[in-house]
PDB file of C-alpha atoms in Angstrom:
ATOM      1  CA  UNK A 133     -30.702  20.506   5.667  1.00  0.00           C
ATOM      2  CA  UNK A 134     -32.749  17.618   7.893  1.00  0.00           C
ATOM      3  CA  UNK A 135     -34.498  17.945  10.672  1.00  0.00           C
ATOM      4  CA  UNK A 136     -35.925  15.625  13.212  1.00  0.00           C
ATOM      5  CA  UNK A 137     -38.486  16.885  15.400  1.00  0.00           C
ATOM      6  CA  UNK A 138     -40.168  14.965  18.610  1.00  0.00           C
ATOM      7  CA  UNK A 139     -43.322  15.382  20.752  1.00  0.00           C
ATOM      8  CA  UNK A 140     -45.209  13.724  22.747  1.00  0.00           C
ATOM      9  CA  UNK A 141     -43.275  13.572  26.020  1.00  0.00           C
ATOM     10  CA  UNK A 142     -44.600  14.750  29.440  1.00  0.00           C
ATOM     11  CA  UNK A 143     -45.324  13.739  32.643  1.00  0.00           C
ATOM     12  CA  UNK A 144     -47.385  10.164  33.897  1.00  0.00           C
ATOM     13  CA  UNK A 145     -48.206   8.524  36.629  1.00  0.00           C
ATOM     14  CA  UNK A 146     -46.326   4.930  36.559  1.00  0.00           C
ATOM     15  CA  UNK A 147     -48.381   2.218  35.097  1.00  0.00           C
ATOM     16  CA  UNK A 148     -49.488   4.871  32.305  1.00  0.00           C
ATOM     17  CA  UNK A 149     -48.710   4.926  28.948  1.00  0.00           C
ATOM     18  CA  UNK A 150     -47.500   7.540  26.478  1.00  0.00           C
ATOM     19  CA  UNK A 151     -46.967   7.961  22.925  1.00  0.00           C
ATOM     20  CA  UNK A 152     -43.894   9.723  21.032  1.00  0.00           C
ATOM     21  CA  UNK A 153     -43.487  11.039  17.562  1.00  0.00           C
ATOM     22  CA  UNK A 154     -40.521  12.040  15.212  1.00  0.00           C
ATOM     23  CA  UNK A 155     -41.017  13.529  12.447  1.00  0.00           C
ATOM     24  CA  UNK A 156     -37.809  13.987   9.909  1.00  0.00           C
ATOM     25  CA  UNK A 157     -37.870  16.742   7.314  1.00  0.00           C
ATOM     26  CA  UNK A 158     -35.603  18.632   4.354  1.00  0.00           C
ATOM     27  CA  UNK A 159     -33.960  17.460   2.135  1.00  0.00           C
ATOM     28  CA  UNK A 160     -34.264  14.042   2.284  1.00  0.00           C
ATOM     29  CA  UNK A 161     -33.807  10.788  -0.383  1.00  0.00           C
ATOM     30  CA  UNK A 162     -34.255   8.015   1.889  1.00  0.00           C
ATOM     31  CA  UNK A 163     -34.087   6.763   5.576  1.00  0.00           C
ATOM     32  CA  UNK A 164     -32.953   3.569   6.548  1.00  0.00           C
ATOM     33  CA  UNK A 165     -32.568   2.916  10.414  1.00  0.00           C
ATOM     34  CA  UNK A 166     -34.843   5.220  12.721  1.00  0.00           C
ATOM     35  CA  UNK A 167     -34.994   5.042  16.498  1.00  0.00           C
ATOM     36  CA  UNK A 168     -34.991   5.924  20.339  1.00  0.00           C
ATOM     37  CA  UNK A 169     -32.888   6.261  22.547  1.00  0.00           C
ATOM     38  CA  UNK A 170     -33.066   7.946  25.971  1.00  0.00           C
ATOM     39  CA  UNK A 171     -30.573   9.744  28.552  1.00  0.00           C
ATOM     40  CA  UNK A 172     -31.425   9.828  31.984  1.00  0.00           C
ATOM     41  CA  UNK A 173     -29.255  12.328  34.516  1.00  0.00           C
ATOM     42  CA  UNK A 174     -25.772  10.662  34.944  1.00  0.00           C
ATOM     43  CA  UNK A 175     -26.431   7.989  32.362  1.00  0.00           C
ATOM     44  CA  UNK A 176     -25.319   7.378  28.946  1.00  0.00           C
ATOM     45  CA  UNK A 177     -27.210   7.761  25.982  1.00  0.00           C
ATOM     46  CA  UNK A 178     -28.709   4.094  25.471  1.00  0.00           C
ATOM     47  CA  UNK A 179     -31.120   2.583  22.579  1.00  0.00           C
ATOM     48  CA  UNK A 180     -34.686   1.966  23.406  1.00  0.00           C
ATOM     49  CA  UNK A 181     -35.786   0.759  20.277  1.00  0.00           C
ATOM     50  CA  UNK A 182     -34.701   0.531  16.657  1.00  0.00           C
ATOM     51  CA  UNK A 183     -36.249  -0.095  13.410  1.00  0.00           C
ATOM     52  CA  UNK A 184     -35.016  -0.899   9.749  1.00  0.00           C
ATOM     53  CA  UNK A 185     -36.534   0.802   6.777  1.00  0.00           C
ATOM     54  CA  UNK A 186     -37.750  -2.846   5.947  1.00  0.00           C
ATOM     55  CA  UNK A 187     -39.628  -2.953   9.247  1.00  0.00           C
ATOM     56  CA  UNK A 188     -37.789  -5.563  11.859  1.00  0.00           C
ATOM     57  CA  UNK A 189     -37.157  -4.264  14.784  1.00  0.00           C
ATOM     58  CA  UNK A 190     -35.468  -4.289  17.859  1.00  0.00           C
ATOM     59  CA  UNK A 191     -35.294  -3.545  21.898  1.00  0.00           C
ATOM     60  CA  UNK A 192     -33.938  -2.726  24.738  1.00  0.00           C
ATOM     61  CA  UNK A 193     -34.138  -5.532  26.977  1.00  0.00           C
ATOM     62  CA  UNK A 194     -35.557  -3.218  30.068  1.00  0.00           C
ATOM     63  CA  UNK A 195     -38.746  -1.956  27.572  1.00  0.00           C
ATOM     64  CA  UNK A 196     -39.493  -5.226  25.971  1.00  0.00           C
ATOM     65  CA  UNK A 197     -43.143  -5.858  26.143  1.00  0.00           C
ATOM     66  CA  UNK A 198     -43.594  -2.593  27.383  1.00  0.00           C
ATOM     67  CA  UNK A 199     -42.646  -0.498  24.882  1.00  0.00           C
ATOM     68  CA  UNK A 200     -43.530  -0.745  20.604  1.00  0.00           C
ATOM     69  CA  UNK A 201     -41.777   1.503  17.816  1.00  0.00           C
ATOM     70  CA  UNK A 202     -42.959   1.698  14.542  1.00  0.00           C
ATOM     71  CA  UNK A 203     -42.667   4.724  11.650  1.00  0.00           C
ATOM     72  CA  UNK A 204     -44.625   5.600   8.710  1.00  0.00           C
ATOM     73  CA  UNK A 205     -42.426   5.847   5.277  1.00  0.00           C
ATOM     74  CA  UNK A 206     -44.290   7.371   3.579  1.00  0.00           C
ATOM     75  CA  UNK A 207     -44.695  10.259   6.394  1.00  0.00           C
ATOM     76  CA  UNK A 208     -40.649  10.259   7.503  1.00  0.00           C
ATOM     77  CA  UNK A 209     -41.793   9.488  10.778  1.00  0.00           C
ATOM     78  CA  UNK A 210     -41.049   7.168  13.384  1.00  0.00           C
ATOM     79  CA  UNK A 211     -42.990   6.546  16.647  1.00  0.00           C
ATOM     80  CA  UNK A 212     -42.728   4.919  20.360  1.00  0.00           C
ATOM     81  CA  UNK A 213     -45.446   3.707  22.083  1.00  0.00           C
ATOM     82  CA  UNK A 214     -44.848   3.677  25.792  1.00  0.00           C
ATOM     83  CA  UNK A 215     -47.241   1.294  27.962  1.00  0.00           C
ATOM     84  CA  UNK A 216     -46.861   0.294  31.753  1.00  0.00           C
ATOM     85  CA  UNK A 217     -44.325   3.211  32.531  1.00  0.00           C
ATOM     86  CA  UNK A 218     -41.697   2.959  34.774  1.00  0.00           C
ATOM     87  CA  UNK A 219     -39.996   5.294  37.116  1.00  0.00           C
ATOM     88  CA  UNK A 220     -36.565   4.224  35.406  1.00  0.00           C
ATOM     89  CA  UNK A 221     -37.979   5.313  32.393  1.00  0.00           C
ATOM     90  CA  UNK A 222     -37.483   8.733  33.168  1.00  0.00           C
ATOM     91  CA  UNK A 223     -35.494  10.761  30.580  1.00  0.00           C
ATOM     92  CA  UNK A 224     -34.609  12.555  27.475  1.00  0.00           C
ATOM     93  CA  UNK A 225     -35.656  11.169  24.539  1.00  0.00           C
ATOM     94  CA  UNK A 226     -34.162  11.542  21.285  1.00  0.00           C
ATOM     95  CA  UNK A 227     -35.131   9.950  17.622  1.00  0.00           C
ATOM     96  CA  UNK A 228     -32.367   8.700  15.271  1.00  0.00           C
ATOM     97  CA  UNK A 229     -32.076   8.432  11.910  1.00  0.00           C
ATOM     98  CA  UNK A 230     -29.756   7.281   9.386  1.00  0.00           C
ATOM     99  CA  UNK A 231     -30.859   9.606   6.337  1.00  0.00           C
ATOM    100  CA  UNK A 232     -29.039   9.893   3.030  1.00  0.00           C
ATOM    101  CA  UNK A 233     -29.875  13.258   1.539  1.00  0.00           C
ATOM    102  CA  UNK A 234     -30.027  13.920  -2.191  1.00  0.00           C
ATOM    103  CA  UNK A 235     -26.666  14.687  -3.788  1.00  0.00           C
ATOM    104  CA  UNK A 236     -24.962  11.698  -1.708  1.00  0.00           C
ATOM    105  CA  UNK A 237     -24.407   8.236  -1.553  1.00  0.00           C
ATOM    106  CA  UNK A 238     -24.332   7.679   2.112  1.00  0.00           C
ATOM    107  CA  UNK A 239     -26.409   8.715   4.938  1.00  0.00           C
ATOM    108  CA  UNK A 240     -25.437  10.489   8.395  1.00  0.00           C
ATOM    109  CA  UNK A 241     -26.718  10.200  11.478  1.00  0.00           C
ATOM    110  CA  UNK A 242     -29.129  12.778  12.537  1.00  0.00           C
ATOM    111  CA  UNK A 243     -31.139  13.717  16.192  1.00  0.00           C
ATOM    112  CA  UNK A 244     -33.481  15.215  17.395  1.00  0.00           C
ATOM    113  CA  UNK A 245     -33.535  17.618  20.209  1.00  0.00           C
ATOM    114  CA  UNK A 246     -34.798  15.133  22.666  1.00  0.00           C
ATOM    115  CA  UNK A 247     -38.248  15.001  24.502  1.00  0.00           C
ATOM    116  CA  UNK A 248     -38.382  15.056  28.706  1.00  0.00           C
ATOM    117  CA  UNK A 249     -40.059  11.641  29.791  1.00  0.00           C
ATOM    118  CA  UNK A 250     -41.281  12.030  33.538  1.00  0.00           C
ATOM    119  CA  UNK A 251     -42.544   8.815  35.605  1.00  0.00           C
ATOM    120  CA  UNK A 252     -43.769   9.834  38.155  1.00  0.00           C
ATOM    121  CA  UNK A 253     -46.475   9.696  41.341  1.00  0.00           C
TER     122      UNK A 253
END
């Protein structure tokens, strides 16, 4: 069974800055994309930020600049650094990852249970 778990979310003034972390677990044999995406109340689930296990990356257009996502292999984590925070960027956020598990040839998608992101004065 895998597991991704986040923290870091919370509450900021706009202009601040905030880091989550998502850290996958079980029985795992390799990851290849990881991400973030984020659901705000009567909005779809959208990506924030994606990475590939071989490190490029990729945004949203609304958190470019703003916002950098890297992971740690050798950890199973992934993280999202969160600078000059928005209002808009209120919401859920859940970590992605496309793990294969030993025993199969293909991975699956797996979430975590999302982590509340508050901008606000």
């Amino acid at each position: 069974q895998v597991q991704l778990v986040e923290s870091g979310g919370g509450l900021v003034q706009p202009g601040g800055s905030l880091r989550l972390s998502c850290a996958a677990s079980g029985s795992i044999f390799s990851i290849n994309a990881m991400g973030w995406y984020r659901q705000a109340p009567g909005k779809q689930r959208e990506l924030v930020a994606s990475s590939t296990s071989g490190g490029s990356t990729d945004y949203a257009d609304s958190v470019k600049g703003r916002f950098t996502i890297s992971r740690d292999n050798a950890k199973k984590m992934v993280y999202l650094q969160m600078n000059s925070l928005k209002p808009e960027d209120t919401a859920v956020y859940y970590c992605n990852a496309q793990i294969v598990v030993f025993g199969r040839k293909r991975h699956n998608d797996y979430w975590g249970q999302g982590t509340q992101v508050t901008v606000s004065s």
